[in-house]
């Protein structure tokens, strides 16, 4: 042992004797985590957030969050000599005068889009597999909070350059604020420090964007990871997996190595997109002036559905008690998003109340086995998709040579009609898949071999599936109105009938290797 190794060991022993760190590290570094590709969705969000922090720190060195008027004298000649805000001029300076500045701007923007996409897809995975159930309700609420803060943070981020496109978005936000009864005008006056656009808005949202909200993000992400660590990770049903154990790999060295490699994959994809795909070319829009609106104004995708709701709502206003209520802004811009996000945050408690299920769950559901929940999720996705498409109705009309009024009326009708249709179709698909699983366990796997019985009838020979496969297909929770909706042999949903029959068949399949090729056995199989 070298002198350096002896010194390192002495220091480690000194620290361990006073903190007990070795025992804690041994316990936690060998913690087991399940292995499934869908668990990487949350990791993508985490790594994108790290990229956002790094690239955002780079941009703050040159960005000037001020609305004072300056004369642009930078390298982008089409705007030379144009009066603009210092915020817009500094963004142009970063893009054209700072080495690597444009690449860092685009990395920051692409990372923000990937961050929001990863949060949305991660929440969908958690919802459709039931990972939000007891004891993880608080983690679900944290996830919804991160999604909400991400939308606000993204809006503030692309509002900072003070170009014509972002200024149009700020004006829409001001209209939504002012639509709130009684307090709206006061909040808008406070936010802009007077009349729109004022000179205080950009400096204020810069502070919120780079200091306040990132601090809240760090706190919520830390709390989220600590709860995952403490409550243990959920896992998909499979052989040897129960509600009381975890089947997977230890944190060290397996997951630490995978996490490190996966971070660089996410960073590499983000950098590649930023290098080859231009995003938010603010020099094409010009500086913001309240008298102008940029043609084809499109927000980032995570704000597009809100823009689509505002666009499709009919122009309805009422006057009462000396106040004007702009329902065409208030309902789609405030009330509907408030209902959606509140319902999403409270959904674990709503489902638990409807089903009466108060147990802890560590095994995930297959979406087909929870048809009502799955159909509800698809219905919500259909609603937001129609709104998102309407958010780009002008671009769609131009690209496909359609009438914007036709697109508008399709969206207005579709957002009411299509979600219920999606609910019914999704539920029927889930029940059909349940029936297919039942037939697979009861009758076995189709072999394609035909057998002629003594009386001349032709039947197909089925082979029993493996006990592991049968176990996976039949490992459901006890049925309740929302979590399981089993069907019997006649298509009638009878709680408990299917589950008990499948488990009985599973135990029989475990002892049989090949179906007996005689007429009585085949008739018995077909009867069941």
Short mmCIF file of C-alpha atoms in Angstrom, two decimals:
data_model
loop_
_atom_site.label_atom_id
_atom_site.label_comp_id
_atom_site.label_asym_id
_atom_site.label_seq_id
_atom_site.Cartn_x
_atom_site.Cartn_y
_atom_site.Cartn_z
CA UNK A 1 0.00 0.00 0.00
CA UNK A 2 1.39 3.37 -1.02
CA UNK A 3 1.62 6.41 1.23
CA UNK A 4 -1.20 8.08 -0.70
CA UNK A 5 -3.49 5.09 -0.19
CA UNK A 6 -2.67 4.96 3.53
CA UNK A 7 -3.45 8.69 3.83
CA UNK A 8 -6.78 8.27 2.03
CA UNK A 9 -7.69 5.33 4.28
CA UNK A 10 -6.80 7.32 7.39
CA UNK A 11 -9.02 10.21 6.31
CA UNK A 12 -11.88 7.84 5.45
CA UNK A 13 -11.63 6.11 8.85
CA UNK A 14 -11.51 9.49 10.60
CA UNK A 15 -14.71 10.66 8.88
CA UNK A 16 -16.50 7.33 9.32
CA UNK A 17 -15.76 7.14 13.05
CA UNK A 18 -17.43 10.52 13.56
CA UNK A 19 -20.31 10.36 11.06
CA UNK A 20 -21.04 6.67 10.46
CA UNK A 21 -20.95 7.42 6.72
CA UNK A 22 -19.67 3.98 5.68
CA UNK A 23 -22.74 2.13 6.98
CA UNK A 24 -25.10 4.67 5.39
CA UNK A 25 -23.28 4.54 2.05
CA UNK A 26 -23.19 0.74 2.02
CA UNK A 27 -26.94 0.58 2.65
CA UNK A 28 -27.92 3.17 0.05
CA UNK A 29 -25.41 2.44 -2.70
CA UNK A 30 -26.66 -1.15 -2.84
CA UNK A 31 -30.31 -0.10 -3.01
CA UNK A 32 -32.10 -2.08 -5.74
CA UNK A 33 -34.05 -0.40 -8.53
CA UNK A 34 -36.27 -2.18 -11.10
CA UNK A 35 -35.19 -2.11 -14.72
CA UNK A 36 -37.62 -0.94 -17.42
CA UNK A 37 -37.24 1.47 -20.33
CA UNK A 38 -40.24 3.60 -19.28
CA UNK A 39 -38.48 4.58 -16.05
CA UNK A 40 -35.99 6.54 -18.16
CA UNK A 41 -38.66 9.15 -18.99
CA UNK A 42 -38.22 10.78 -15.61
CA UNK A 43 -34.45 10.67 -16.06
CA UNK A 44 -34.75 12.58 -19.34
CA UNK A 45 -36.61 15.34 -17.50
CA UNK A 46 -33.91 15.44 -14.80
CA UNK A 47 -31.03 15.58 -17.27
CA UNK A 48 -32.78 18.20 -19.39
CA UNK A 49 -33.16 20.33 -16.29
CA UNK A 50 -29.43 20.04 -15.60
CA UNK A 51 -28.72 21.13 -19.19
CA UNK A 52 -31.09 24.06 -18.70
CA UNK A 53 -29.20 25.18 -15.59
CA UNK A 54 -25.81 24.95 -17.32
CA UNK A 55 -26.82 26.68 -20.56
CA UNK A 56 -28.90 29.29 -18.74
CA UNK A 57 -25.92 30.19 -16.57
CA UNK A 58 -23.87 30.77 -19.72
CA UNK A 59 -26.55 33.08 -21.21
CA UNK A 60 -26.87 35.25 -18.10
CA UNK A 61 -23.30 36.53 -18.53
CA UNK A 62 -24.31 38.56 -21.61
CA UNK A 63 -28.07 39.04 -21.37
CA UNK A 64 -29.22 42.53 -20.31
CA UNK A 65 -32.71 42.29 -18.75
CA UNK A 66 -33.68 45.88 -19.45
CA UNK A 67 -36.33 47.63 -21.53
CA UNK A 68 -34.39 50.86 -21.94
CA UNK A 69 -34.23 51.95 -25.56
CA UNK A 70 -30.93 51.51 -27.42
CA UNK A 71 -29.73 51.81 -31.01
CA UNK A 72 -28.56 48.47 -32.40
CA UNK A 73 -25.02 48.53 -33.81
CA UNK A 74 -24.27 44.79 -33.88
CA UNK A 75 -23.18 42.41 -36.63
CA UNK A 76 -26.70 41.61 -37.90
CA UNK A 77 -26.91 44.25 -40.63
CA UNK A 78 -30.67 44.06 -41.47
CA UNK A 79 -31.43 45.52 -38.00
CA UNK A 80 -28.50 47.96 -37.86
CA UNK A 81 -29.57 51.39 -36.61
CA UNK A 82 -33.01 50.16 -35.41
CA UNK A 83 -34.28 51.31 -32.01
CA UNK A 84 -34.97 48.39 -29.68
CA UNK A 85 -34.85 47.36 -26.04
CA UNK A 86 -31.55 46.44 -24.42
CA UNK A 87 -32.95 42.93 -23.80
CA UNK A 88 -33.50 42.36 -27.53
CA UNK A 89 -30.16 43.93 -28.47
CA UNK A 90 -28.27 41.75 -25.97
CA UNK A 91 -30.02 38.62 -27.30
CA UNK A 92 -28.89 39.53 -30.81
CA UNK A 93 -25.41 40.14 -29.40
CA UNK A 94 -25.37 36.64 -27.89
CA UNK A 95 -26.59 35.14 -31.17
CA UNK A 96 -24.17 36.84 -33.58
CA UNK A 97 -21.25 38.31 -31.63
CA UNK A 98 -20.51 35.74 -28.88
CA UNK A 99 -18.64 32.62 -29.98
CA UNK A 100 -20.99 29.68 -29.49
CA UNK A 101 -23.74 32.01 -28.27
CA UNK A 102 -26.35 30.98 -30.82
CA UNK A 103 -25.64 27.30 -30.17
CA UNK A 104 -26.06 27.84 -26.41
CA UNK A 105 -29.32 29.74 -26.97
CA UNK A 106 -30.67 26.88 -29.04
CA UNK A 107 -29.45 24.26 -26.57
CA UNK A 108 -31.30 26.14 -23.85
CA UNK A 109 -34.50 26.31 -25.89
CA UNK A 110 -34.39 22.70 -27.10
CA UNK A 111 -33.64 21.48 -23.57
CA UNK A 112 -36.71 23.37 -22.35
CA UNK A 113 -38.89 21.65 -24.96
CA UNK A 114 -37.45 18.23 -24.09
CA UNK A 115 -37.87 18.95 -20.38
CA UNK A 116 -41.57 19.68 -20.80
CA UNK A 117 -42.08 16.74 -23.16
CA UNK A 118 -40.38 14.36 -20.70
CA UNK A 119 -42.52 15.63 -17.81
CA UNK A 120 -45.73 15.14 -19.81
CA UNK A 121 -44.83 11.64 -21.01
CA UNK A 122 -43.58 10.67 -17.54
CA UNK A 123 -46.86 11.81 -15.98
CA UNK A 124 -48.77 9.84 -18.60
CA UNK A 125 -46.78 6.71 -17.75
CA UNK A 126 -47.46 7.22 -14.06
CA UNK A 127 -51.18 7.80 -14.72
CA UNK A 128 -51.85 4.89 -17.05
CA UNK A 129 -49.94 2.39 -14.88
CA UNK A 130 -51.43 3.57 -11.57
CA UNK A 131 -48.09 4.58 -10.04
CA UNK A 132 -49.82 7.52 -8.34
CA UNK A 133 -51.77 5.33 -5.91
CA UNK A 134 -51.12 5.09 -2.19
CA UNK A 135 -48.52 5.87 -0.84
CA UNK A 136 -47.39 8.05 -3.79
CA UNK A 137 -50.16 10.65 -3.92
CA UNK A 138 -47.85 13.46 -2.77
CA UNK A 139 -45.29 12.60 -5.44
CA UNK A 140 -48.05 12.83 -8.05
CA UNK A 141 -48.98 16.28 -6.77
CA UNK A 142 -45.31 17.30 -6.97
CA UNK A 143 -45.25 16.08 -10.59
CA UNK A 144 -48.33 18.14 -11.47
CA UNK A 145 -46.71 21.11 -9.73
CA UNK A 146 -43.55 20.67 -11.80
CA UNK A 147 -45.64 20.56 -14.98
CA UNK A 148 -47.45 23.75 -14.02
CA UNK A 149 -44.26 25.56 -13.05
CA UNK A 150 -42.61 24.32 -16.24
CA UNK A 151 -45.33 25.95 -18.36
CA UNK A 152 -44.92 29.25 -16.48
CA UNK A 153 -41.12 29.06 -16.58
CA UNK A 154 -41.11 28.31 -20.30
CA UNK A 155 -43.44 31.22 -21.03
CA UNK A 156 -41.26 33.60 -19.04
CA UNK A 157 -38.13 32.27 -20.74
CA UNK A 158 -39.22 32.88 -24.32
CA UNK A 159 -40.69 36.27 -23.28
CA UNK A 160 -37.29 37.60 -22.16
CA UNK A 161 -35.81 38.47 -25.62
CA UNK A 162 -38.53 41.11 -26.09
CA UNK A 163 -38.93 40.38 -29.79
CA UNK A 164 -42.19 40.84 -31.69
CA UNK A 165 -43.27 37.21 -31.22
CA UNK A 166 -42.66 37.11 -27.46
CA UNK A 167 -44.21 40.57 -27.05
CA UNK A 168 -47.39 39.28 -28.71
CA UNK A 169 -47.49 36.45 -26.19
CA UNK A 170 -47.01 38.88 -23.31
CA UNK A 171 -49.92 40.95 -24.60
CA UNK A 172 -52.13 37.83 -24.64
CA UNK A 173 -51.03 37.05 -21.06
CA UNK A 174 -51.96 40.59 -20.03
CA UNK A 175 -55.42 40.13 -21.56
CA UNK A 176 -55.92 36.88 -19.63
CA UNK A 177 -54.86 38.58 -16.38
CA UNK A 178 -57.20 41.51 -16.97
CA UNK A 179 -60.09 39.13 -17.70
CA UNK A 180 -60.13 38.00 -14.06
CA UNK A 181 -63.02 39.76 -12.32
CA UNK A 182 -62.26 42.70 -9.97
CA UNK A 183 -58.60 41.82 -9.25
CA UNK A 184 -57.40 41.38 -12.84
CA UNK A 185 -56.69 45.03 -13.61
CA UNK A 186 -54.84 45.48 -10.31
CA UNK A 187 -52.65 42.41 -10.92
CA UNK A 188 -51.81 43.58 -14.45
CA UNK A 189 -50.98 47.08 -13.20
CA UNK A 190 -48.66 45.59 -10.56
CA UNK A 191 -46.97 43.14 -12.99
CA UNK A 192 -46.18 45.84 -15.57
CA UNK A 193 -45.62 48.62 -13.03
CA UNK A 194 -48.23 50.73 -14.79
CA UNK A 195 -49.70 50.57 -18.25
CA UNK A 196 -48.60 47.95 -20.78
CA UNK A 197 -45.83 47.43 -21.81
CA UNK A 198 -44.02 49.56 -19.22
CA UNK A 199 -40.32 49.21 -18.44
CA UNK A 200 -40.33 46.89 -15.42
CA UNK A 201 -41.78 43.65 -16.81
CA UNK A 202 -38.63 42.19 -18.41
CA UNK A 203 -36.40 42.84 -15.34
CA UNK A 204 -39.05 41.33 -13.06
CA UNK A 205 -39.62 38.16 -15.04
CA UNK A 206 -35.84 37.78 -15.44
CA UNK A 207 -35.49 37.58 -11.66
CA UNK A 208 -38.36 35.10 -11.46
CA UNK A 209 -37.01 33.05 -14.38
CA UNK A 210 -33.38 32.69 -13.26
CA UNK A 211 -33.74 32.80 -9.46
CA UNK A 212 -37.17 32.16 -7.97
CA UNK A 213 -38.61 29.39 -10.14
CA UNK A 214 -35.33 27.43 -10.56
CA UNK A 215 -35.03 27.40 -6.76
CA UNK A 216 -38.56 26.02 -6.46
CA UNK A 217 -37.76 23.47 -9.19
CA UNK A 218 -34.69 22.28 -7.29
CA UNK A 219 -36.68 21.94 -4.08
CA UNK A 220 -39.51 20.00 -5.72
CA UNK A 221 -37.20 17.72 -7.71
CA UNK A 222 -35.19 16.98 -4.56
CA UNK A 223 -38.38 16.19 -2.63
CA UNK A 224 -39.58 14.01 -5.52
CA UNK A 225 -36.36 11.96 -5.60
CA UNK A 226 -36.28 11.62 -1.82
CA UNK A 227 -39.84 10.26 -1.79
CA UNK A 228 -38.98 7.79 -4.57
CA UNK A 229 -35.94 6.70 -2.57
CA UNK A 230 -37.87 6.34 0.68
CA UNK A 231 -41.04 4.70 -0.67
CA UNK A 232 -39.10 2.42 -3.09
CA UNK A 233 -39.71 2.36 -6.81
CA UNK A 234 -42.77 0.79 -8.40
CA UNK A 235 -42.30 -2.18 -10.70
CA UNK A 236 -44.25 -4.02 -13.36
CA UNK A 237 -45.79 -7.40 -12.45
CA UNK A 238 -43.64 -10.41 -13.22
CA UNK A 239 -42.29 -13.65 -11.79
CA UNK A 240 -40.93 -13.14 -8.29
CA UNK A 241 -42.26 -9.60 -8.03
CA UNK A 242 -44.65 -8.82 -5.21
CA UNK A 243 -45.94 -5.80 -3.32
CA UNK A 244 -43.23 -6.34 -0.71
CA UNK A 245 -40.03 -6.70 -2.76
CA UNK A 246 -38.08 -5.13 -5.62
CA UNK A 247 -36.51 -7.15 -8.44
CA UNK A 248 -33.77 -5.24 -10.24
CA UNK A 249 -30.17 -4.06 -10.07
CA UNK A 250 -28.25 -2.17 -7.35
CA UNK A 251 -27.55 1.55 -7.61
CA UNK A 252 -23.79 0.90 -7.59
CA UNK A 253 -22.32 0.13 -10.00
CA UNK A 254 -25.10 -0.69 -12.47
CA UNK A 255 -27.40 2.31 -12.29
CA UNK A 256 -24.67 4.85 -11.66
CA UNK A 257 -22.96 3.75 -14.89
CA UNK A 258 -26.23 3.71 -16.82
CA UNK A 259 -27.23 7.12 -15.48
CA UNK A 260 -23.92 8.68 -16.46
CA UNK A 261 -24.09 7.29 -19.96
CA UNK A 262 -27.72 8.22 -20.38
CA UNK A 263 -27.02 11.83 -19.35
CA UNK A 264 -24.48 12.20 -22.14
CA UNK A 265 -26.91 10.63 -24.61
CA UNK A 266 -29.57 13.21 -23.67
CA UNK A 267 -26.99 16.00 -23.86
CA UNK A 268 -25.74 14.74 -27.23
CA UNK A 269 -29.25 14.57 -28.73
CA UNK A 270 -30.01 18.08 -27.44
CA UNK A 271 -26.76 19.46 -28.85
CA UNK A 272 -27.37 17.75 -32.20
CA UNK A 273 -30.86 19.23 -32.48
CA UNK A 274 -29.49 22.64 -31.55
CA UNK A 275 -26.79 22.42 -34.21
CA UNK A 276 -28.98 21.33 -37.14
CA UNK A 277 -32.50 22.62 -36.32
CA UNK A 278 -33.01 26.36 -35.92
CA UNK A 279 -35.48 27.41 -33.25
CA UNK A 280 -36.87 30.81 -32.26
CA UNK A 281 -34.98 32.96 -34.83
CA UNK A 282 -35.74 36.26 -33.11
CA UNK A 283 -33.83 38.33 -35.69
CA UNK A 284 -36.57 37.54 -38.21
CA UNK A 285 -39.31 38.97 -35.99
CA UNK A 286 -37.76 42.30 -35.09
CA UNK A 287 -38.13 44.25 -31.84
CA UNK A 288 -41.48 44.41 -30.09
CA UNK A 289 -43.74 47.38 -30.70
CA UNK A 290 -47.28 47.40 -29.23
CA UNK A 291 -48.80 48.53 -32.54
CA UNK A 292 -47.65 45.39 -34.42
CA UNK A 293 -48.44 41.69 -34.26
CA UNK A 294 -46.19 39.09 -35.87
CA UNK A 295 -47.89 37.00 -38.56
CA UNK A 296 -48.38 33.32 -37.76
CA UNK A 297 -47.67 33.78 -34.05
CA UNK A 298 -47.17 30.35 -32.49
CA UNK A 299 -46.22 29.67 -28.86
CA UNK A 300 -44.16 26.67 -27.81
CA UNK A 301 -46.11 23.42 -27.96
CA UNK A 302 -46.82 23.21 -24.22
CA UNK A 303 -48.62 26.58 -24.43
CA UNK A 304 -50.27 25.86 -27.78
CA UNK A 305 -53.32 24.11 -26.33
CA UNK A 306 -54.09 27.17 -24.16
CA UNK A 307 -53.78 29.42 -27.21
CA UNK A 308 -56.08 27.07 -29.10
CA UNK A 309 -58.72 27.24 -26.37
CA UNK A 310 -58.65 31.04 -26.42
CA UNK A 311 -58.89 31.11 -30.22
CA UNK A 312 -61.88 28.79 -30.46
CA UNK A 313 -64.07 30.37 -27.76
CA UNK A 314 -66.86 32.59 -29.15
CA UNK A 315 -66.70 36.34 -28.34
CA UNK A 316 -68.99 36.62 -25.31
CA UNK A 317 -68.89 39.54 -22.88
CA UNK A 318 -71.27 40.70 -20.14
CA UNK A 319 -71.47 43.87 -18.09
CA UNK A 320 -72.55 43.69 -14.45
CA UNK A 321 -72.09 46.00 -11.44
CA UNK A 322 -69.80 48.29 -13.38
CA UNK A 323 -67.45 45.48 -14.47
CA UNK A 324 -66.93 43.85 -17.86
CA UNK A 325 -66.63 40.06 -17.87
CA UNK A 326 -64.81 38.79 -20.97
CA UNK A 327 -65.96 35.19 -20.93
CA UNK A 328 -64.13 34.49 -24.20
CA UNK A 329 -60.85 35.03 -22.31
CA UNK A 330 -61.79 34.13 -18.74
CA UNK A 331 -63.24 30.66 -19.42
CA UNK A 332 -60.55 29.24 -21.79
CA UNK A 333 -57.63 31.13 -20.24
CA UNK A 334 -58.37 30.75 -16.52
CA UNK A 335 -61.35 28.56 -15.62
CA UNK A 336 -60.79 25.53 -17.90
CA UNK A 337 -57.02 25.24 -17.15
CA UNK A 338 -57.78 25.67 -13.45
CA UNK A 339 -60.32 22.84 -13.53
CA UNK A 340 -58.01 20.56 -15.54
CA UNK A 341 -54.94 21.03 -13.34
CA UNK A 342 -56.90 20.87 -10.09
CA UNK A 343 -58.65 17.68 -11.19
CA UNK A 344 -55.34 16.19 -12.29
CA UNK A 345 -53.69 16.96 -8.95
CA UNK A 346 -56.60 15.51 -6.96
CA UNK A 347 -57.16 12.47 -9.16
CA UNK A 348 -55.42 9.92 -6.85
CA UNK A 349 -57.78 10.89 -4.04
CA UNK A 350 -60.81 10.91 -6.37
CA UNK A 351 -60.04 7.40 -7.65
CA UNK A 352 -59.40 6.11 -4.14
CA UNK A 353 -62.73 7.59 -2.99
CA UNK A 354 -64.69 6.12 -5.93
CA UNK A 355 -63.19 2.64 -5.67
CA UNK A 356 -62.80 2.50 -1.90
CA UNK A 357 -59.24 1.25 -2.42
CA UNK A 358 -57.13 2.33 0.56
CA UNK A 359 -54.32 -0.22 0.20
CA UNK A 360 -50.69 0.43 -0.69
CA UNK A 361 -49.67 -0.42 -4.25
CA UNK A 362 -46.14 -1.13 -5.43
CA UNK A 363 -47.00 -3.22 -8.50
CA UNK A 364 -48.09 -1.31 -11.59
CA UNK A 365 -51.27 -1.89 -13.57
CA UNK A 366 -51.48 -2.85 -17.21
CA UNK A 367 -53.58 -0.09 -18.83
CA UNK A 368 -55.93 -2.65 -20.40
CA UNK A 369 -56.85 -3.91 -16.93
CA UNK A 370 -58.06 -0.46 -15.84
CA UNK A 371 -60.35 0.42 -18.75
CA UNK A 372 -62.13 3.36 -17.12
CA UNK A 373 -58.92 5.08 -16.02
CA UNK A 374 -57.24 4.42 -19.37
CA UNK A 375 -60.26 5.71 -21.29
CA UNK A 376 -60.36 8.82 -19.09
CA UNK A 377 -56.70 9.53 -19.85
CA UNK A 378 -57.20 9.11 -23.60
CA UNK A 379 -60.24 11.39 -23.40
CA UNK A 380 -58.13 14.12 -21.75
CA UNK A 381 -55.41 13.66 -24.38
CA UNK A 382 -57.99 14.00 -27.15
CA UNK A 383 -59.28 17.24 -25.60
CA UNK A 384 -55.83 18.82 -25.40
CA UNK A 385 -54.85 17.57 -28.88
CA UNK A 386 -57.86 19.25 -30.50
CA UNK A 387 -57.04 22.47 -28.62
CA UNK A 388 -53.37 22.21 -29.66
CA UNK A 389 -54.28 21.79 -33.33
CA UNK A 390 -56.53 24.84 -33.15
CA UNK A 391 -53.63 26.79 -31.68
CA UNK A 392 -52.01 26.54 -35.11
CA UNK A 393 -55.18 26.94 -37.17
CA UNK A 394 -53.76 29.80 -39.24
CA UNK A 395 -50.62 27.85 -40.16
CA UNK A 396 -52.67 24.71 -40.91
CA UNK A 397 -55.04 26.73 -43.12
CA UNK A 398 -52.13 28.15 -45.12
CA UNK A 399 -50.20 24.89 -45.48
CA UNK A 400 -53.22 22.76 -46.48
CA UNK A 401 -55.16 25.46 -48.34
CA UNK A 402 -58.13 25.26 -45.96
CA UNK A 403 -60.53 27.82 -44.59
CA UNK A 404 -59.59 28.99 -41.11
CA UNK A 405 -63.31 29.25 -40.26
CA UNK A 406 -63.79 25.60 -41.15
CA UNK A 407 -60.88 24.63 -38.88
CA UNK A 408 -62.32 26.81 -36.11
CA UNK A 409 -65.76 25.20 -36.28
CA UNK A 410 -64.26 21.72 -36.50
CA UNK A 411 -62.30 22.48 -33.32
CA UNK A 412 -65.34 23.90 -31.52
CA UNK A 413 -67.44 20.84 -32.33
CA UNK A 414 -64.62 18.32 -32.07
CA UNK A 415 -63.51 19.39 -28.60
CA UNK A 416 -67.01 18.52 -27.33
CA UNK A 417 -67.69 15.41 -29.43
CA UNK A 418 -64.34 13.66 -29.91
CA UNK A 419 -63.31 13.16 -26.22
CA UNK A 420 -66.45 11.11 -25.30
CA UNK A 421 -66.02 9.06 -28.49
CA UNK A 422 -62.36 8.44 -27.56
CA UNK A 423 -63.48 7.33 -24.07
CA UNK A 424 -65.93 4.74 -25.43
CA UNK A 425 -63.54 3.38 -28.09
CA UNK A 426 -60.62 3.13 -25.65
CA UNK A 427 -62.72 1.32 -23.07
CA UNK A 428 -63.97 -1.19 -25.62
CA UNK A 429 -60.39 -1.82 -26.81
CA UNK A 430 -59.27 -2.45 -23.21
CA UNK A 431 -62.11 -4.91 -22.63
CA UNK A 432 -61.27 -6.68 -25.90
CA UNK A 433 -57.63 -7.01 -24.84
CA UNK A 434 -58.77 -8.41 -21.49
CA UNK A 435 -60.83 -11.00 -23.31
CA UNK A 436 -57.84 -11.87 -25.50
CA UNK A 437 -55.70 -12.39 -22.39
CA UNK A 438 -58.39 -14.58 -20.87
CA UNK A 439 -58.59 -16.74 -23.98
CA UNK A 440 -54.81 -17.05 -24.09
CA UNK A 441 -54.67 -18.36 -20.52
CA UNK A 442 -57.75 -20.58 -20.77
CA UNK A 443 -57.14 -22.08 -24.21
CA UNK A 444 -53.39 -21.73 -24.66
CA UNK A 445 -51.33 -20.42 -27.55
CA UNK A 446 -52.44 -21.02 -31.13
CA UNK A 447 -50.06 -23.44 -32.89
CA UNK A 448 -51.48 -23.39 -36.41
CA UNK A 449 -51.80 -27.21 -36.33
CA UNK A 450 -55.20 -28.66 -37.24
CA UNK A 451 -56.44 -31.97 -35.86
CA UNK A 452 -59.30 -34.00 -37.25
CA UNK A 453 -61.51 -35.59 -34.61
CA UNK A 454 -63.02 -39.10 -35.01
CA UNK A 455 -66.39 -37.68 -36.04
CA UNK A 456 -64.78 -35.52 -38.76
CA UNK A 457 -64.57 -32.14 -37.04
CA UNK A 458 -61.38 -30.08 -37.51
CA UNK A 459 -59.99 -28.21 -34.49
CA UNK A 460 -56.80 -26.28 -33.90
CA UNK A 461 -54.37 -27.59 -31.31
CA UNK A 462 -53.47 -25.10 -28.58
CA UNK A 463 -50.38 -25.28 -26.41
CA UNK A 464 -50.45 -24.06 -22.80
CA UNK A 465 -48.46 -20.89 -22.27
CA UNK A 466 -45.62 -20.82 -19.77
CA UNK A 467 -46.50 -20.44 -16.07
CA UNK A 468 -44.55 -17.17 -16.00
CA UNK A 469 -46.57 -15.72 -18.87
CA UNK A 470 -49.83 -16.90 -17.33
CA UNK A 471 -48.83 -15.41 -13.98
CA UNK A 472 -48.17 -12.03 -15.59
CA UNK A 473 -51.52 -12.01 -17.41
CA UNK A 474 -53.48 -12.94 -14.28
CA UNK A 475 -51.68 -10.80 -11.70
CA UNK A 476 -54.43 -8.24 -11.20
CA UNK A 477 -55.66 -6.50 -8.08
CA UNK A 478 -59.00 -7.46 -6.62
CA UNK A 479 -61.65 -5.94 -8.90
CA UNK A 480 -63.46 -2.71 -8.11
CA UNK A 481 -65.54 -0.32 -10.22
CA UNK A 482 -62.57 1.57 -11.66
CA UNK A 483 -59.43 -0.53 -11.32
CA UNK A 484 -60.62 -3.77 -12.90
CA UNK A 485 -63.57 -4.50 -15.15
CA UNK A 486 -63.34 -8.23 -15.97
CA UNK A 487 -65.58 -10.05 -18.42
CA UNK A 488 -66.81 -13.62 -18.19
CA UNK A 489 -67.26 -16.16 -21.02
CA UNK A 490 -70.44 -14.43 -22.21
CA UNK A 491 -69.01 -10.91 -22.21
CA UNK A 492 -70.71 -9.97 -18.93
CA UNK A 493 -68.56 -8.15 -16.39
CA UNK A 494 -68.65 -10.10 -13.13
CA UNK A 495 -66.12 -9.07 -10.46
CA UNK A 496 -63.96 -11.94 -9.31
CA UNK A 497 -65.18 -14.55 -11.82
CA UNK A 498 -62.43 -14.07 -14.39
CA UNK A 499 -59.63 -13.66 -11.88
CA UNK A 500 -60.33 -16.89 -10.00
CA UNK A 501 -60.84 -18.86 -13.20
CA UNK A 502 -57.60 -17.62 -14.74
CA UNK A 503 -55.58 -18.43 -11.63
CA UNK A 504 -57.04 -21.92 -11.53
CA UNK A 505 -56.13 -22.40 -15.18
CA UNK A 506 -52.67 -21.01 -14.54
CA UNK A 507 -51.93 -23.61 -11.89
CA UNK A 508 -53.15 -26.34 -14.25
CA UNK A 509 -51.01 -25.00 -17.11
CA UNK A 510 -47.96 -25.12 -14.89
CA UNK A 511 -48.25 -28.92 -14.64
CA UNK A 512 -49.11 -29.62 -18.26
CA UNK A 513 -46.43 -29.53 -20.94
CA UNK A 514 -48.42 -30.35 -24.07
CA UNK A 515 -52.18 -30.58 -24.66
CA UNK A 516 -53.37 -34.17 -25.05
CA UNK A 517 -54.31 -34.78 -28.70
CA UNK A 518 -57.52 -36.67 -28.06
CA UNK A 519 -61.04 -35.63 -28.83
CA UNK A 520 -62.32 -35.41 -25.26
CA UNK A 521 -59.50 -33.13 -24.13
CA UNK A 522 -59.94 -30.82 -27.11
CA UNK A 523 -63.68 -30.67 -26.58
CA UNK A 524 -63.12 -29.83 -22.92
CA UNK A 525 -60.74 -27.00 -23.86
CA UNK A 526 -63.16 -25.60 -26.44
CA UNK A 527 -66.00 -25.80 -23.91
CA UNK A 528 -64.12 -23.59 -21.47
#
